[in-house]
N, CA and C atoms as an extended XYZ file, in Angstrom:
417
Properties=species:S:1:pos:R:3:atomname:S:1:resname:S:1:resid:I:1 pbc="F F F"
N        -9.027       25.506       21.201 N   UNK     1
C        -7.614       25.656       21.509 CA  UNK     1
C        -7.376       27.022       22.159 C   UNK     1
N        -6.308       27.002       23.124 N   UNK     2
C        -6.102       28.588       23.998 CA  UNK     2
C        -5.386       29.503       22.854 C   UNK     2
N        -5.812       30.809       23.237 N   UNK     3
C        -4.680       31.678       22.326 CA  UNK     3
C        -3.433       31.536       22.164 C   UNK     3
N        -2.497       32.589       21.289 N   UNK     4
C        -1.595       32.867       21.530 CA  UNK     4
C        -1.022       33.548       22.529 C   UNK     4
N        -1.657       33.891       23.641 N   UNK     5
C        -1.154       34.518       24.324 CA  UNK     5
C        -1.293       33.826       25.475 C   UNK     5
N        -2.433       32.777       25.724 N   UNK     6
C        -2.485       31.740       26.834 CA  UNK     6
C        -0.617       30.948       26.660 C   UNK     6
N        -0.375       30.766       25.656 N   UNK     7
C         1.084       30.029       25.845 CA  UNK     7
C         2.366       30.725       25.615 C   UNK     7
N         2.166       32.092       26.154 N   UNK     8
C         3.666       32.643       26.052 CA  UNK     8
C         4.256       31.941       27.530 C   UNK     8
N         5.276       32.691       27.048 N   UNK     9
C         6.265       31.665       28.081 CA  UNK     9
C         7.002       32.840       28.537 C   UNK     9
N         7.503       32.969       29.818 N   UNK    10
C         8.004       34.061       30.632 CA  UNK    10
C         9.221       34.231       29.884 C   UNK    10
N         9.778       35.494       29.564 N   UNK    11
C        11.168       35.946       28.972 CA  UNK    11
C        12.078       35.945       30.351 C   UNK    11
N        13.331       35.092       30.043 N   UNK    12
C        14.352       34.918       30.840 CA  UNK    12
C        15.395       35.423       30.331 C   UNK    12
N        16.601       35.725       30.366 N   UNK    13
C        18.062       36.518       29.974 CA  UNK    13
C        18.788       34.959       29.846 C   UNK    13
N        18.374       34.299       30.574 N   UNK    14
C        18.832       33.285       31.009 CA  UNK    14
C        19.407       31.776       30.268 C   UNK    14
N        17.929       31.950       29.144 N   UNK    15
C        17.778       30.830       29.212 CA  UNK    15
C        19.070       30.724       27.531 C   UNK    15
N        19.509       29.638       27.563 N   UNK    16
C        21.051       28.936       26.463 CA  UNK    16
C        21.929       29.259       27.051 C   UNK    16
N        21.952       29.456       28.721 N   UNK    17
C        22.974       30.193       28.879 CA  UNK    17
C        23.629       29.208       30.211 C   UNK    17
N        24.637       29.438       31.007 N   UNK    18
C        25.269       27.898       32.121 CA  UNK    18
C        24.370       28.742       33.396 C   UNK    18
N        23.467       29.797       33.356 N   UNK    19
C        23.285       30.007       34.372 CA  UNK    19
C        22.353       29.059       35.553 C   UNK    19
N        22.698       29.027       36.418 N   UNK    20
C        22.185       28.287       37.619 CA  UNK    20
C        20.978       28.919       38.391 C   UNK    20
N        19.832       28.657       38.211 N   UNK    21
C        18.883       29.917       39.197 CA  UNK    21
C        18.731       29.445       40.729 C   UNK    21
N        18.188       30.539       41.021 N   UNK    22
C        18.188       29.948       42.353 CA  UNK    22
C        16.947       29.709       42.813 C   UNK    22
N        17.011       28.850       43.841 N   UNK    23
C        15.363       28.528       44.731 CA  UNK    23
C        14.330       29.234       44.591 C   UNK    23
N        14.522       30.811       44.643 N   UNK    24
C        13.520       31.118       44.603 CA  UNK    24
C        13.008       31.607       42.861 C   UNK    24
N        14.246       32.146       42.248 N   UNK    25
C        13.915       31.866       40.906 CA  UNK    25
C        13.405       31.008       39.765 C   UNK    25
N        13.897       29.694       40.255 N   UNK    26
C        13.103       28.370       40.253 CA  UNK    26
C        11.822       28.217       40.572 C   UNK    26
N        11.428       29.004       41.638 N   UNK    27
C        10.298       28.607       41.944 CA  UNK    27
C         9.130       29.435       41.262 C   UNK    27
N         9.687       30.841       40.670 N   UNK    28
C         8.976       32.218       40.466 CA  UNK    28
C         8.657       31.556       38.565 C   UNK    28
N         9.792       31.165       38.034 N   UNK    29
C         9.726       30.285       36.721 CA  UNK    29
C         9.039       29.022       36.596 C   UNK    29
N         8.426       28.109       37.763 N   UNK    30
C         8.046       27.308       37.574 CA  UNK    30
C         6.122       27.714       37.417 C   UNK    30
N         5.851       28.634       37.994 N   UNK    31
C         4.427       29.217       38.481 CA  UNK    31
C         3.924       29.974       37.019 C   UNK    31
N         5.081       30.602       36.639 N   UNK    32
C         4.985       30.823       35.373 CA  UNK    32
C         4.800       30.561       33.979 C   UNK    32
N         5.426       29.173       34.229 N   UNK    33
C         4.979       28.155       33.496 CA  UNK    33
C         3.624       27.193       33.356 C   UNK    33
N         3.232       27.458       34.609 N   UNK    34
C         2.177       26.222       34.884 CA  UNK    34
C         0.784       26.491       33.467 C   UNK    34
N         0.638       27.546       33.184 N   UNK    35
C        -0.362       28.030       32.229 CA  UNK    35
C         0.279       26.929       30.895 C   UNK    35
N         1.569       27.534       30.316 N   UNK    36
C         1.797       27.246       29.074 CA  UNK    36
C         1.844       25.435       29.760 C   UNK    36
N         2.587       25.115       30.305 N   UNK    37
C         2.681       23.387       30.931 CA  UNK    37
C         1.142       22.610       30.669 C   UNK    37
N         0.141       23.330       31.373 N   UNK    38
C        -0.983       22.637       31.187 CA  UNK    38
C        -1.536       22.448       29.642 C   UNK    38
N        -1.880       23.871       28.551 N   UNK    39
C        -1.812       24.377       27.551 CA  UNK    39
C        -1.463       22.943       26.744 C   UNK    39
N         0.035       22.400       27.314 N   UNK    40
C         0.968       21.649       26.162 CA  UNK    40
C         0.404       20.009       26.876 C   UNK    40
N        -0.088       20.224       28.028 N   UNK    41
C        -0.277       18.492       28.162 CA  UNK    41
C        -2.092       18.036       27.374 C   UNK    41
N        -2.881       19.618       27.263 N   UNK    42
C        -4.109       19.507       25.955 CA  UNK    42
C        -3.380       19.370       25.067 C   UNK    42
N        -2.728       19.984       24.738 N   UNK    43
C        -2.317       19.378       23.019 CA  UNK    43
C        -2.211       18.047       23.220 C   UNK    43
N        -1.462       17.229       24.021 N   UNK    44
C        -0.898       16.046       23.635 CA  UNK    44
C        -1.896       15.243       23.843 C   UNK    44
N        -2.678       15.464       24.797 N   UNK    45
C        -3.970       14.816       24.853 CA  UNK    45
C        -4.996       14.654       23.798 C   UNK    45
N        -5.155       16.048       23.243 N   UNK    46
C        -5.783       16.094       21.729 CA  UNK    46
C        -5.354       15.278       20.832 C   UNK    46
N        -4.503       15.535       20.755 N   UNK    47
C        -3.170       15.177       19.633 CA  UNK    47
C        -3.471       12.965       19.999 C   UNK    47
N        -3.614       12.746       20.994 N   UNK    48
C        -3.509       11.742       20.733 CA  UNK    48
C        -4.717       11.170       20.695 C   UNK    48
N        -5.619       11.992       21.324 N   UNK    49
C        -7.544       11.663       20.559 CA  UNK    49
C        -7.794       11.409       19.251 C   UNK    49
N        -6.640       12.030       18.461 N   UNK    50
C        -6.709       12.255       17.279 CA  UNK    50
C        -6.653       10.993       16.502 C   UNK    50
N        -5.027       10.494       17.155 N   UNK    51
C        -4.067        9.515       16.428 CA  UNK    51
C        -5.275        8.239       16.981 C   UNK    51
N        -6.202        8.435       17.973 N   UNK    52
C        -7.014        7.273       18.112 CA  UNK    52
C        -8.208        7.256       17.187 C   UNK    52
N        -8.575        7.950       16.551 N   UNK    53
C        -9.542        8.460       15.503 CA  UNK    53
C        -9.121        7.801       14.055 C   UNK    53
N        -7.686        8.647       14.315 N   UNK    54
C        -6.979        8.180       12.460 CA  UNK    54
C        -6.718        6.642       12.482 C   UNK    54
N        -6.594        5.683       13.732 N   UNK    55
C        -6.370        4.593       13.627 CA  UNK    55
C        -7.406        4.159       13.241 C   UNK    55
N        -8.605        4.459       13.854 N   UNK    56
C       -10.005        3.880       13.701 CA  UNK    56
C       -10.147        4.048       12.254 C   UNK    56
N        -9.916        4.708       11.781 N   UNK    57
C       -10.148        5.451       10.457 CA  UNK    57
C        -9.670        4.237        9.592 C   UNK    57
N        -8.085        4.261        9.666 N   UNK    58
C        -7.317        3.023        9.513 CA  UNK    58
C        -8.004        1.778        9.131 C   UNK    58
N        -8.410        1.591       10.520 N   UNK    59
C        -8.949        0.052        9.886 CA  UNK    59
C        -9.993       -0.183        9.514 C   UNK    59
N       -10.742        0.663        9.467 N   UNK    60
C       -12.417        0.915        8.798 CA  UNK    60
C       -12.220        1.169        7.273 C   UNK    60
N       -10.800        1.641        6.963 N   UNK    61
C       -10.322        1.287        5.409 CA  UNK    61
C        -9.836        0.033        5.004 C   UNK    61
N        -9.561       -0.149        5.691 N   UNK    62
C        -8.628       -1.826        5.696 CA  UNK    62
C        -9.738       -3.119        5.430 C   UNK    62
N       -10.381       -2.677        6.039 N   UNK    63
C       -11.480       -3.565        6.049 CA  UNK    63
C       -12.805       -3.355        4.891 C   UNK    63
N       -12.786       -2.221        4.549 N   UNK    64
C       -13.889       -2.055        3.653 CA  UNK    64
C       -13.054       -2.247        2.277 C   UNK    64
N       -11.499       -2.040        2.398 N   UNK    65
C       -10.677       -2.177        0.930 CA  UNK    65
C       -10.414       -3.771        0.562 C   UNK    65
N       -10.886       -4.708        2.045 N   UNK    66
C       -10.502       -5.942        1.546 CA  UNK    66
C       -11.991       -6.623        1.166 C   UNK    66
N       -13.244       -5.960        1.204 N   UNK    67
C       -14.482       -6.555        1.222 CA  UNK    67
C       -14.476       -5.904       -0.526 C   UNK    67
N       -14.294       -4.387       -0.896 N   UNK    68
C       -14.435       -4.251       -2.206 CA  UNK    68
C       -13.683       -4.570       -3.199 C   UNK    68
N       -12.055       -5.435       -2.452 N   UNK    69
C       -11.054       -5.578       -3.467 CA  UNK    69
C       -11.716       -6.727       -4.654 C   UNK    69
N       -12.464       -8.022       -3.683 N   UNK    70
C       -13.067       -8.924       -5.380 CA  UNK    70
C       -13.825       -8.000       -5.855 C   UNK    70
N       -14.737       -6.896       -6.003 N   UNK    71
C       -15.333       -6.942       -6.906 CA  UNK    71
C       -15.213       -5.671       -8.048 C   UNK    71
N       -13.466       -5.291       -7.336 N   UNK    72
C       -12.620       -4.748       -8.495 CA  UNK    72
C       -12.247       -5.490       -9.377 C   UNK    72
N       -11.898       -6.552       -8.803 N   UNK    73
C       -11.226       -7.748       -9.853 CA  UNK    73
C       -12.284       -8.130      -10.954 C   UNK    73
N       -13.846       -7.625      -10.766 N   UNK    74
C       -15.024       -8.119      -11.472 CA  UNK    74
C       -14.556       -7.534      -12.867 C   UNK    74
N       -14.348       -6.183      -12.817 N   UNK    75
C       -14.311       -4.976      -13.625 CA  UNK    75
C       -13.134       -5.016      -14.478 C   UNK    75
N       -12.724       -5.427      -14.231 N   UNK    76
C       -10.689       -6.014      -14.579 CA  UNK    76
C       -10.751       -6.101      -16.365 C   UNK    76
N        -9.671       -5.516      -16.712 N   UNK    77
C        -9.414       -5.549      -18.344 CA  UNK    77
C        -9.687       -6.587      -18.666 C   UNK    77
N        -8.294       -7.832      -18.247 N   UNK    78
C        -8.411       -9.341      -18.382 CA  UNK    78
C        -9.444       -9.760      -18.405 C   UNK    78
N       -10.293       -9.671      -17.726 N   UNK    79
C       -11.487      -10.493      -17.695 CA  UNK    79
C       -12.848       -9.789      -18.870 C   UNK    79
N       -12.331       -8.476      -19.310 N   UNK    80
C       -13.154       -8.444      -20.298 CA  UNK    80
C       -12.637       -8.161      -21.696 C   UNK    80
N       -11.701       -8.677      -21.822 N   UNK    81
C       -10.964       -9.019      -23.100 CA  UNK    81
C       -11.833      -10.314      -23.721 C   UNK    81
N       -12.219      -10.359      -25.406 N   UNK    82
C       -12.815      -11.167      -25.714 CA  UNK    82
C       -12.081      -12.423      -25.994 C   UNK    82
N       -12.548      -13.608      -26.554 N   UNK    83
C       -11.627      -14.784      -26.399 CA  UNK    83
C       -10.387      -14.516      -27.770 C   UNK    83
N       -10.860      -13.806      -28.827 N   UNK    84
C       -10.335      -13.573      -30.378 CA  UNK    84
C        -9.245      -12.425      -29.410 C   UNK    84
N        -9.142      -11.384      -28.650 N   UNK    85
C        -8.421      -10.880      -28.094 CA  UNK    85
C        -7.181      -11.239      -27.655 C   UNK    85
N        -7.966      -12.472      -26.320 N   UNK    86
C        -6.828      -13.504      -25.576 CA  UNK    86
C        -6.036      -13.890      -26.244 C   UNK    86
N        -6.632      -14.382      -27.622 N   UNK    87
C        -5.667      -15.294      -28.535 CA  UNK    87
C        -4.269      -14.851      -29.022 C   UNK    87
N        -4.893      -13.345      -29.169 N   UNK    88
C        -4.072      -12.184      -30.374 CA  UNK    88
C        -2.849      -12.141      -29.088 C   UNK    88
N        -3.291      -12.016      -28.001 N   UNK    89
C        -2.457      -11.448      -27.240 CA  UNK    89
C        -1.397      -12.705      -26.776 C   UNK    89
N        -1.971      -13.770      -26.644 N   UNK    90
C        -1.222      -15.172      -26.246 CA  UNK    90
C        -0.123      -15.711      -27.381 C   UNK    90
N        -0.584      -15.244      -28.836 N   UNK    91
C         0.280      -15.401      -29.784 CA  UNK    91
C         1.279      -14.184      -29.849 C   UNK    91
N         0.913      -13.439      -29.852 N   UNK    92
C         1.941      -12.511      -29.511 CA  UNK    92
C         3.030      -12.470      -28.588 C   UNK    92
N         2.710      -13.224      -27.629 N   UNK    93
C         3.905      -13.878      -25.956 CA  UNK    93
C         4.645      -15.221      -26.672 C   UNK    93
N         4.257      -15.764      -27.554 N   UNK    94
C         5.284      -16.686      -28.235 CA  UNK    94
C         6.609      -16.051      -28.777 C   UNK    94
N         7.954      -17.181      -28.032 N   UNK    95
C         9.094      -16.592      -28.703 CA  UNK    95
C         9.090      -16.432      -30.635 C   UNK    95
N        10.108      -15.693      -30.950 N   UNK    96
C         9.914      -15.290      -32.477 CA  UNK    96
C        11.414      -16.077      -32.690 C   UNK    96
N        12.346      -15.749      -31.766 N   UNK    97
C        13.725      -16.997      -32.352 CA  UNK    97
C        13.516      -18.409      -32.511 C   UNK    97
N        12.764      -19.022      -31.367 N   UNK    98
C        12.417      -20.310      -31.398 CA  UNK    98
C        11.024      -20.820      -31.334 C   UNK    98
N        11.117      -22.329      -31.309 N   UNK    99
C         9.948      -22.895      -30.575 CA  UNK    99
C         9.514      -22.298      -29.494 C   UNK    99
N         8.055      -22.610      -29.083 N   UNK   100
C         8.244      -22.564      -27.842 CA  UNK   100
C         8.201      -23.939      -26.783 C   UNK   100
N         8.701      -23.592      -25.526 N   UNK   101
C         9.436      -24.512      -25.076 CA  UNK   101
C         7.881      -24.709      -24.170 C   UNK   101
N         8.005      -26.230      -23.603 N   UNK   102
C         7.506      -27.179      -23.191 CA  UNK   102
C         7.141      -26.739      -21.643 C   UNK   102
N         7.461      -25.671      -20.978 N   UNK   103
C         7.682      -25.781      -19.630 CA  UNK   103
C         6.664      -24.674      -18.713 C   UNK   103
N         5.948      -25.179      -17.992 N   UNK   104
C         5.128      -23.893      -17.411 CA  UNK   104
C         5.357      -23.099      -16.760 C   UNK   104
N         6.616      -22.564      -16.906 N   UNK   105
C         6.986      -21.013      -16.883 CA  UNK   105
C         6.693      -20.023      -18.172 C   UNK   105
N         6.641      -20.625      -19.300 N   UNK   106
C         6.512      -20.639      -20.560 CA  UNK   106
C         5.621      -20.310      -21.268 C   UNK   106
N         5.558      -19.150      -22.058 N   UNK   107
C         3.975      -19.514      -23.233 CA  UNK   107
C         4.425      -20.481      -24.176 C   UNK   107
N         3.228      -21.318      -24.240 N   UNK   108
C         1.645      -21.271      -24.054 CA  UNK   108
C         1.187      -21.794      -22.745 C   UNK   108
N         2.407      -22.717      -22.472 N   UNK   109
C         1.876      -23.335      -20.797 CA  UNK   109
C         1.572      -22.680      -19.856 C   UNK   109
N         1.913      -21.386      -19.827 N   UNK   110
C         1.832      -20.581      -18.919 CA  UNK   110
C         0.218      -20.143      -19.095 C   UNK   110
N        -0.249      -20.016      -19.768 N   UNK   111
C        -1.595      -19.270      -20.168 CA  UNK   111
C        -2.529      -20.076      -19.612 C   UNK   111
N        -2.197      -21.690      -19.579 N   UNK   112
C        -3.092      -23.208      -19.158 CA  UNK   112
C        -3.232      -22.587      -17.452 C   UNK   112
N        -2.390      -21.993      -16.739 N   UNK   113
C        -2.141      -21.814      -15.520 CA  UNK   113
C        -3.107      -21.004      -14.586 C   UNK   113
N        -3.505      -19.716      -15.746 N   UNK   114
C        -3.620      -18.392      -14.787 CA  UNK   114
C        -5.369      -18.697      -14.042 C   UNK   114
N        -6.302      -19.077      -15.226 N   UNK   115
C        -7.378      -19.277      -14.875 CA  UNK   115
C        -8.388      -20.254      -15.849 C   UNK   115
N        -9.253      -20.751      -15.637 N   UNK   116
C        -9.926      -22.306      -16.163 CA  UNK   116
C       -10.424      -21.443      -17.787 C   UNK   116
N       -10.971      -20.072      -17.838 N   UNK   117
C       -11.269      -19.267      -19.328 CA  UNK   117
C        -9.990      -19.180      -19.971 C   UNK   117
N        -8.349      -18.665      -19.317 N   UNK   118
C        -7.525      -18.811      -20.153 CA  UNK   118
C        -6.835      -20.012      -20.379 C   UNK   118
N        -7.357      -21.324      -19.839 N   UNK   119
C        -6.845      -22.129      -20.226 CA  UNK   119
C        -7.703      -22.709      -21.361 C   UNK   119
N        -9.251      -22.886      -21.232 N   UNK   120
C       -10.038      -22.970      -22.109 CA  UNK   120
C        -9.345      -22.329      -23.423 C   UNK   120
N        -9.546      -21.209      -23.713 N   UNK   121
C        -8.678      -20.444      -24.349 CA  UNK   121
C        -7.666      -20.823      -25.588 C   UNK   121
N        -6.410      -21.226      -24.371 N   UNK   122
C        -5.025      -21.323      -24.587 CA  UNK   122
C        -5.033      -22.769      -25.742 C   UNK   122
N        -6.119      -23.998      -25.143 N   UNK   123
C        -6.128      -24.512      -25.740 CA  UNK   123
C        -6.597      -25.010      -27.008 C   UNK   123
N        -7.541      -23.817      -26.930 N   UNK   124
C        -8.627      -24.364      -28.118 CA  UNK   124
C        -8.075      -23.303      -29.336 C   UNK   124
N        -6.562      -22.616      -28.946 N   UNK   125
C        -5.805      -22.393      -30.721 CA  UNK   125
C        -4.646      -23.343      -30.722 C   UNK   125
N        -5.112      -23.323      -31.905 N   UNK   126
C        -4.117      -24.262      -31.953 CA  UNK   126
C        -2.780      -23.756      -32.825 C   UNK   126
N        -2.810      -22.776      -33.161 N   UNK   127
C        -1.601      -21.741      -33.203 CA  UNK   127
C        -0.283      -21.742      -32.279 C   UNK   127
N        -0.688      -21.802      -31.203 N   UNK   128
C        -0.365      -21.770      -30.110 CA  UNK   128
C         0.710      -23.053      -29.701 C   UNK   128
N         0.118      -24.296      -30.440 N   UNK   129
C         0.763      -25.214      -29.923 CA  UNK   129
C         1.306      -26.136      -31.284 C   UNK   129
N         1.373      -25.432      -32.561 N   UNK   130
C         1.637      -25.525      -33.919 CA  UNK   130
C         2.919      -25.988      -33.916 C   UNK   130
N         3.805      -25.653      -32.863 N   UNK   131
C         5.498      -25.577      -33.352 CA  UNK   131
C         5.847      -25.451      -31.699 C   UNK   131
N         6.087      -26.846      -30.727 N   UNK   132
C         6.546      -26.807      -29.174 CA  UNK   132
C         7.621      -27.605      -29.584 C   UNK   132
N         8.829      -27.194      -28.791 N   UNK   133
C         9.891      -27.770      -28.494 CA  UNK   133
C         9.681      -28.752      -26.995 C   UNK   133
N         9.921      -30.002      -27.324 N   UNK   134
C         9.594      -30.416      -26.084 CA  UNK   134
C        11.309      -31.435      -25.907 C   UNK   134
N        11.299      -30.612      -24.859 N   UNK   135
C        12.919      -31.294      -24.354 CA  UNK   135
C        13.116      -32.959      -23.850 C   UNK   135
N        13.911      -33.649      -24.076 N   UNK   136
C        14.197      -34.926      -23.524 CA  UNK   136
C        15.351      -34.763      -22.694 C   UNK   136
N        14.691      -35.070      -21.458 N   UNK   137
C        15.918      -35.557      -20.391 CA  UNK   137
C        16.683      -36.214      -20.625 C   UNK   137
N        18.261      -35.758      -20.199 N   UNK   138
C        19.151      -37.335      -20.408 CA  UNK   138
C        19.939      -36.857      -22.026 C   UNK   138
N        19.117      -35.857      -22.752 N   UNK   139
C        19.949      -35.888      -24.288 CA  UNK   139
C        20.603      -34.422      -23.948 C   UNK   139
């Protein structure tokens, strides 16, 4: 990168101000500029070498986060919770005012849902399914 002193910029009286320069002042300010002008079109050039880098970057994460995301899921609490665990925890999601209700939004039905071990699971207490309210249409 150029110094600080490659991009000073010519001191004008002028400049925030309505003044109008003239032709040849215009022209004496434009020559003057050409250093810091060039200076600022490397930056942007850099600057956007960059943003082509960080994209690359981008999707070289994107892509390596969607190849290691299953075998985060390997490592996963849920899946190493023991079955005497599942249970504790599935009885515990039962309402305490009522039955529980019949519907698979619902524990225990809900538990039949998530995966073929918690349905295994879900069904083989029978705690679980001791006391279901099962609704009749029509009453």
């Amino acid at each position: 990168m150029a110094s600080d002193s490659d991009s000073k910029l010519p001191p004008t009286p002028y400049l925030n101000t309505n003044y109008v320069p003239s032709p040849d002042e215009i022209l004496q300010i434009t020559s003057s500029l050409s250093a810091p002008l060039a200076q600022f079109d490397k930056v942007i050039k850099e600057r956007l070498r960059i943003e082509r880098i960080y994209d690359d970057l981008c999707d070289k994460e994107e892509e390596l986060s969607l190849k290691l995301e299953p075998y985060h899921a390997l490592f996963s609490l849920p899946r190493r919770l023991t079955d005497d665990n599942l249970r504790a925890i599935f009885q515990h999601c039962l309402p305490t005012n009522h039955n529980a209700i019949m519907r698979t939004s619902d524990a225990p039905l809900l538990f039949t849902r998530v995966c073929s071990r918690w349905r295994q699971v879900a069904l083989s207490t029978p705690r679980l399914w001791a006391s279901i309210h099962i609704p009749i249409p029509g009453k």
